[in-house]
Phi, psi and omega in degrees: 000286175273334200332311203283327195274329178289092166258024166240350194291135178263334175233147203281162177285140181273281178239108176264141160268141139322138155225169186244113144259086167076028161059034141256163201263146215223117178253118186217165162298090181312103198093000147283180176288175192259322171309317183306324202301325206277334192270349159324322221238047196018057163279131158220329194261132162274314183214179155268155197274162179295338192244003189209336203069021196293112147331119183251174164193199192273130176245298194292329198061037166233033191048006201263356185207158196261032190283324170291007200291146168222187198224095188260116198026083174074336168304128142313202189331079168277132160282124180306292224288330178225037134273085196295148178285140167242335196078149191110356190298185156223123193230137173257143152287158182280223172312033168270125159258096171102295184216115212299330150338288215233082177262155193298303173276026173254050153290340176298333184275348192260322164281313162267091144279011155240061181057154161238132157259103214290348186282309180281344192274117184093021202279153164113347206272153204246109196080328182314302177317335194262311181308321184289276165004273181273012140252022166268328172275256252295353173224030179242170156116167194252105150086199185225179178271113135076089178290337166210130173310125168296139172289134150325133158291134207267129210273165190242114190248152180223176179277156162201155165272330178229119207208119176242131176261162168060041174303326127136178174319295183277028155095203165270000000 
């Protein structure tokens, strides 16, 4: 039925959902993740690293790293690896100039493969350097804003007799 769109899935989807990836249609499992769904159908780069354009994917599949971020109906940065699917979604790759294969701007990593620093390249040169610069923040940073604004959550406030912050991974 689906078989041909699944090359990594070992068991077939019973009642699979639609999704929009990067505008193909996507079959997944209503309430897995989303990173599971794109990496079933072998989708692995999510986004781009901000400055060089370096191809990102799922690394921790815990939220513990910024490798899964997408852009899910109009959302930024959404963690793949802990959005569950209902289908219907619209899911983007991130921070691509032309295509999540082939963006235009990771020529930046085939020209610095050892980093840039937009602050020394050219310094001394007169306005060049503010010229480096200020198109290195316009096109470095993760995703775009918002296609609609979110209403603020309304803060909660409560009494406690005891409040321990920052027990940390392992605990106190």
């Amino acid at each position: 039925m689906l078989g041909f769109r699944m090359s990594f899935r070992r068991v077939p989807i019973e009642r699979p959902v639609e999704l929009l990836h990067d505008g193909d249609v996507v079959y997944a499992r209503p309430g897995e993740s989303l990173a599971e769904a794109l990496l079933g159908v072998d989708r692995v780069v999510f986004s781009r690293s901000p400055k060089l354009h370096r191809p990102r994917g799922p690394y921790c599949l815990r939220a513990a790293c910024e490798g899964c971020i997408v852009r899910v109906d109009g959302v930024p940065n959404v963690m793949a690896c802990r959005y569950r699917v209902r289908g219907g979604e619209t899911v983007e790759t991130q921070n691509v100039v032309g295509s999540r294969e082939v963006d235009l701007l990771s020529a930046t990593d085939f020209l610095f493969p050892h980093g840039v620093d937009p602050h020394r390249l050219l310094a001394g040169v007169r306005g060049a350097s503010a010229i480096v610069t200020r198109l290195a923040r316009r096109v470095s940073g993760l995703g775009r804003l918002p296609d609609v604004e979110r209403a603020p959550v309304p803060a909660t406030r409560r009494d406690v007799d005891v409040l321990v912050v920052g027990g940390g991974g392992a605990g106190l």
